[in-house]
Short mmCIF file of C-alpha atoms in Angstrom, two decimals:
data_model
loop_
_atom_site.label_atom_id
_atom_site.label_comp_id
_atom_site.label_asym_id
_atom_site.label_seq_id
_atom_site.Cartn_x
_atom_site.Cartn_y
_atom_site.Cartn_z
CA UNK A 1 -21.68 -17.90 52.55
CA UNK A 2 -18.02 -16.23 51.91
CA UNK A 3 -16.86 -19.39 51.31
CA UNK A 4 -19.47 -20.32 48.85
CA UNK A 5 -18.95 -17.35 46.84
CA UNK A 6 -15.04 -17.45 46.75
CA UNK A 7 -15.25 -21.08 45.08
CA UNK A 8 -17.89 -19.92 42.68
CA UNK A 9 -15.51 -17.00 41.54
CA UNK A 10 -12.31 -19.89 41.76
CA UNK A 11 -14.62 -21.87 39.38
CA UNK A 12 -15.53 -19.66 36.67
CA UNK A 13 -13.05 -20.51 34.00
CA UNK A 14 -12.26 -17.32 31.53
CA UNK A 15 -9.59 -15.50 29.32
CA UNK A 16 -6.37 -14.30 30.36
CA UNK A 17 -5.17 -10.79 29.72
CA UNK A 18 -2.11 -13.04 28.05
CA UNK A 19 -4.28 -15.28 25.92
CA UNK A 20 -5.99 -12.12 24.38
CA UNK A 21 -2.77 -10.45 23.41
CA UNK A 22 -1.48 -13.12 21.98
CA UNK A 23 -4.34 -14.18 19.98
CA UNK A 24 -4.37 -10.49 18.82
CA UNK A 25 -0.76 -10.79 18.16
CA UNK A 26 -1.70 -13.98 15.86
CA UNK A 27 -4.54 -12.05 13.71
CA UNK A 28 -1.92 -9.49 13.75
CA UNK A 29 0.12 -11.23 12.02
CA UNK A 30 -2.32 -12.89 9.93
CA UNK A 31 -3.81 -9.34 8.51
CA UNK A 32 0.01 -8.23 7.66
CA UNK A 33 0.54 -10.92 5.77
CA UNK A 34 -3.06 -10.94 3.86
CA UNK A 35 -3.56 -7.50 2.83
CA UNK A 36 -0.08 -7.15 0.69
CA UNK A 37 -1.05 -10.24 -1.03
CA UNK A 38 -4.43 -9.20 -1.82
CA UNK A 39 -3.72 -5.16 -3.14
CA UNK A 40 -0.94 -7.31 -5.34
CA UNK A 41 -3.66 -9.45 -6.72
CA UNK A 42 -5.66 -6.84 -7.55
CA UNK A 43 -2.77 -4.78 -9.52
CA UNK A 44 -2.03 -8.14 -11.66
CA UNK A 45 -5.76 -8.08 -12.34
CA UNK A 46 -5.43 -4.32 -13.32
CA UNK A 47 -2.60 -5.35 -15.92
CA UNK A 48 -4.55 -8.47 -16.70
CA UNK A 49 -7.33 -6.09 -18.06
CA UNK A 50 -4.52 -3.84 -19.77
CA UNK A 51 -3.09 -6.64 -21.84
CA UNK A 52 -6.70 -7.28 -22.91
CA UNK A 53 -7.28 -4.26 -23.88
CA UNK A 54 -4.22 -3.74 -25.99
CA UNK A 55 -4.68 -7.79 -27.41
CA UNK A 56 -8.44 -6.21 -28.59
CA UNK A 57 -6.26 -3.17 -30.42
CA UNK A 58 -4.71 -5.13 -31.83
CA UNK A 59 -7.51 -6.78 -33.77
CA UNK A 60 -8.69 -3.37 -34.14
CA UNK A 61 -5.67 -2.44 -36.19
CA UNK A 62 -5.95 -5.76 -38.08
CA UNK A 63 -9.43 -4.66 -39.06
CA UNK A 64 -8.40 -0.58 -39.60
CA UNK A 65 -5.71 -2.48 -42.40
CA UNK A 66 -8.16 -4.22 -43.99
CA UNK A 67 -10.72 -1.72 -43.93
CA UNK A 68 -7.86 0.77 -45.86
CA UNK A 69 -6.50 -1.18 -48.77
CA UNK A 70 -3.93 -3.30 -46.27
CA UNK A 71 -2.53 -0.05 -45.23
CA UNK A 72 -2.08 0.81 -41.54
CA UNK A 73 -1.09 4.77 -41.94
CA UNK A 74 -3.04 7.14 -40.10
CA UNK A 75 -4.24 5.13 -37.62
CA UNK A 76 -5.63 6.69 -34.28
CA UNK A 77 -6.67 5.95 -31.02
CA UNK A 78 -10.08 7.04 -31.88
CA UNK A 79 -9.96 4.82 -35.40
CA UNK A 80 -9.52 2.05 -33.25
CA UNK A 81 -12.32 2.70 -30.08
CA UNK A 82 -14.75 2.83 -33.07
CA UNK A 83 -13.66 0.10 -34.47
CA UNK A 84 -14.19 -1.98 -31.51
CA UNK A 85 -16.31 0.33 -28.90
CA UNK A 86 -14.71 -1.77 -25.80
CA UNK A 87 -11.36 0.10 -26.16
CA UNK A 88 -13.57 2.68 -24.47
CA UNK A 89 -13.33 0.67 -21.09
CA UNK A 90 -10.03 0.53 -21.26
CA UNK A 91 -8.34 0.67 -17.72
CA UNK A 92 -5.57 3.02 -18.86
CA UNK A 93 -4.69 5.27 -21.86
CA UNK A 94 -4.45 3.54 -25.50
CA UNK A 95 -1.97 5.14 -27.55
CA UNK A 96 -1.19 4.55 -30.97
CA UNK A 97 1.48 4.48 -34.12
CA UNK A 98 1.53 3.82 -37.58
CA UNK A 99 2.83 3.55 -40.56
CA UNK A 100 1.53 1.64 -44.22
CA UNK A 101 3.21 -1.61 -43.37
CA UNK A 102 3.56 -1.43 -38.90
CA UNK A 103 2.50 -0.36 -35.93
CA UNK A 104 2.52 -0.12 -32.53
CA UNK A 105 -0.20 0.09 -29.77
CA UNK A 106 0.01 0.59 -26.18
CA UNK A 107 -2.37 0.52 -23.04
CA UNK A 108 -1.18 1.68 -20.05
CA UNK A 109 -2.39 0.31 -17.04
CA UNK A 110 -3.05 2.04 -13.37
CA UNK A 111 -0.41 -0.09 -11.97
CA UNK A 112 2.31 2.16 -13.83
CA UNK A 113 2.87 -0.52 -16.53
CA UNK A 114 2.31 -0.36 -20.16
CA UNK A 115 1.85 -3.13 -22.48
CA UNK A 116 2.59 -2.61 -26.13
CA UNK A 117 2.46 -4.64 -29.11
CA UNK A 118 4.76 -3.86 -31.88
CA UNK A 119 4.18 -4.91 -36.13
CA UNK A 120 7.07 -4.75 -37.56
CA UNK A 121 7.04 -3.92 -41.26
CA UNK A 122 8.02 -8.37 -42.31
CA UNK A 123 4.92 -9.22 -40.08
CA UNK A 124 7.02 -10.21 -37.09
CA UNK A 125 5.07 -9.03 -34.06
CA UNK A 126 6.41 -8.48 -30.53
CA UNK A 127 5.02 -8.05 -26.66
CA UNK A 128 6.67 -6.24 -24.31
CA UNK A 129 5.96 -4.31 -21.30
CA UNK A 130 7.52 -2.22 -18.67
CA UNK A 131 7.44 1.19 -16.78
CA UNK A 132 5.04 3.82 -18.83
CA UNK A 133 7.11 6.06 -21.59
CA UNK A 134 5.43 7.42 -24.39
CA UNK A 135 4.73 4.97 -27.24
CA UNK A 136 7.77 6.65 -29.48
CA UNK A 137 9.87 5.48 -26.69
CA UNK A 138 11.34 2.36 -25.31
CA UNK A 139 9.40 1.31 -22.22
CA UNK A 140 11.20 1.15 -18.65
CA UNK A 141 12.42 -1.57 -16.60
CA UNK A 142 10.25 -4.18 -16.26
CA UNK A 143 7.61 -3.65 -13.09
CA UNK A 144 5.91 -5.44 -11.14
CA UNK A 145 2.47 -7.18 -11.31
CA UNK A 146 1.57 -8.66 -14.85
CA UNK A 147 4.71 -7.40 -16.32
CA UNK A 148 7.32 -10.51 -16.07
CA UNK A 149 11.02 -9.62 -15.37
CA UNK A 150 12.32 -10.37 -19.03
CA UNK A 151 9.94 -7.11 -20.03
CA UNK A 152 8.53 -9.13 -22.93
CA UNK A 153 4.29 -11.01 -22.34
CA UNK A 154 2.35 -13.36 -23.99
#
């Protein structure tokens, strides 16, 4: 009877202590590598939806010109949200500049980036993004997520 129930124990076939740690080393692994690339994911969707946001001001200030004799002076944040009420879900702050003949409107993003696009008085318009400054100011160095190195989007 001994007998019998040492070769029963001999036969049943399980895990080792080993195998378990190393397949928890492997999903170890795994997770470490997985979770950086998704919260980066998420952050270039978070500047994705900024340089929406400031692409849609800029229509908005298109439409503010035309709505005031092709003049862009005195142009607001709040000019522009009624203008086009989905400035209101904006992920980050929408700031604003103007003169009669350009302007310049930035959203900045959660991520620490800001996107801004810039009228220059002969039309010429320009994209560029980079660490948050105020909208008077040039931006920072380039970041991270949806902002490319060169500092400059479209």
């Amino acid at each position: 009877m001994l007998n019998k129930l040492r070769v029963r124990v001999q036969e049943e076939k399980g895990f080792t202590l080993v195998e378990l740690l190393v397949v928890m080393l492997i999903l170890g692994l795994l997770a470490a590598i997985a979770i950086p690339s998704f919260f980066n994911q998420r952050d270039k969707a978070r500047d994705a939806d900024a340089k929406s946001s400031v692409r849609t001001a800029q229509t908005a200030m298109e439409t503010y010109n035309t709505d005031n004799q092709g003049s862009y002076a005195g142009a607001s944040a709040t000019d522009l949200t009624s203008i086009e009420s989905t400035l209101n879900d904006a992920p980050g702050t929408l700031s604003v500049t103007s003169d009669a003949t350009s302007y310049s409107v930035q959203v900045d993003s959660p991520t620490g980036n800001s996107f801004r696009i810039t009228r220059q008085s002969n039309g010429q318009t320009s994209l560029t993004c980079g660490a948050t400054a105020a909208i008077g100011s040039p931006l920072g160095a380039p970041g991270e997520d949806g902002c490319p190195d060169s500092g400059t989007w479209g």
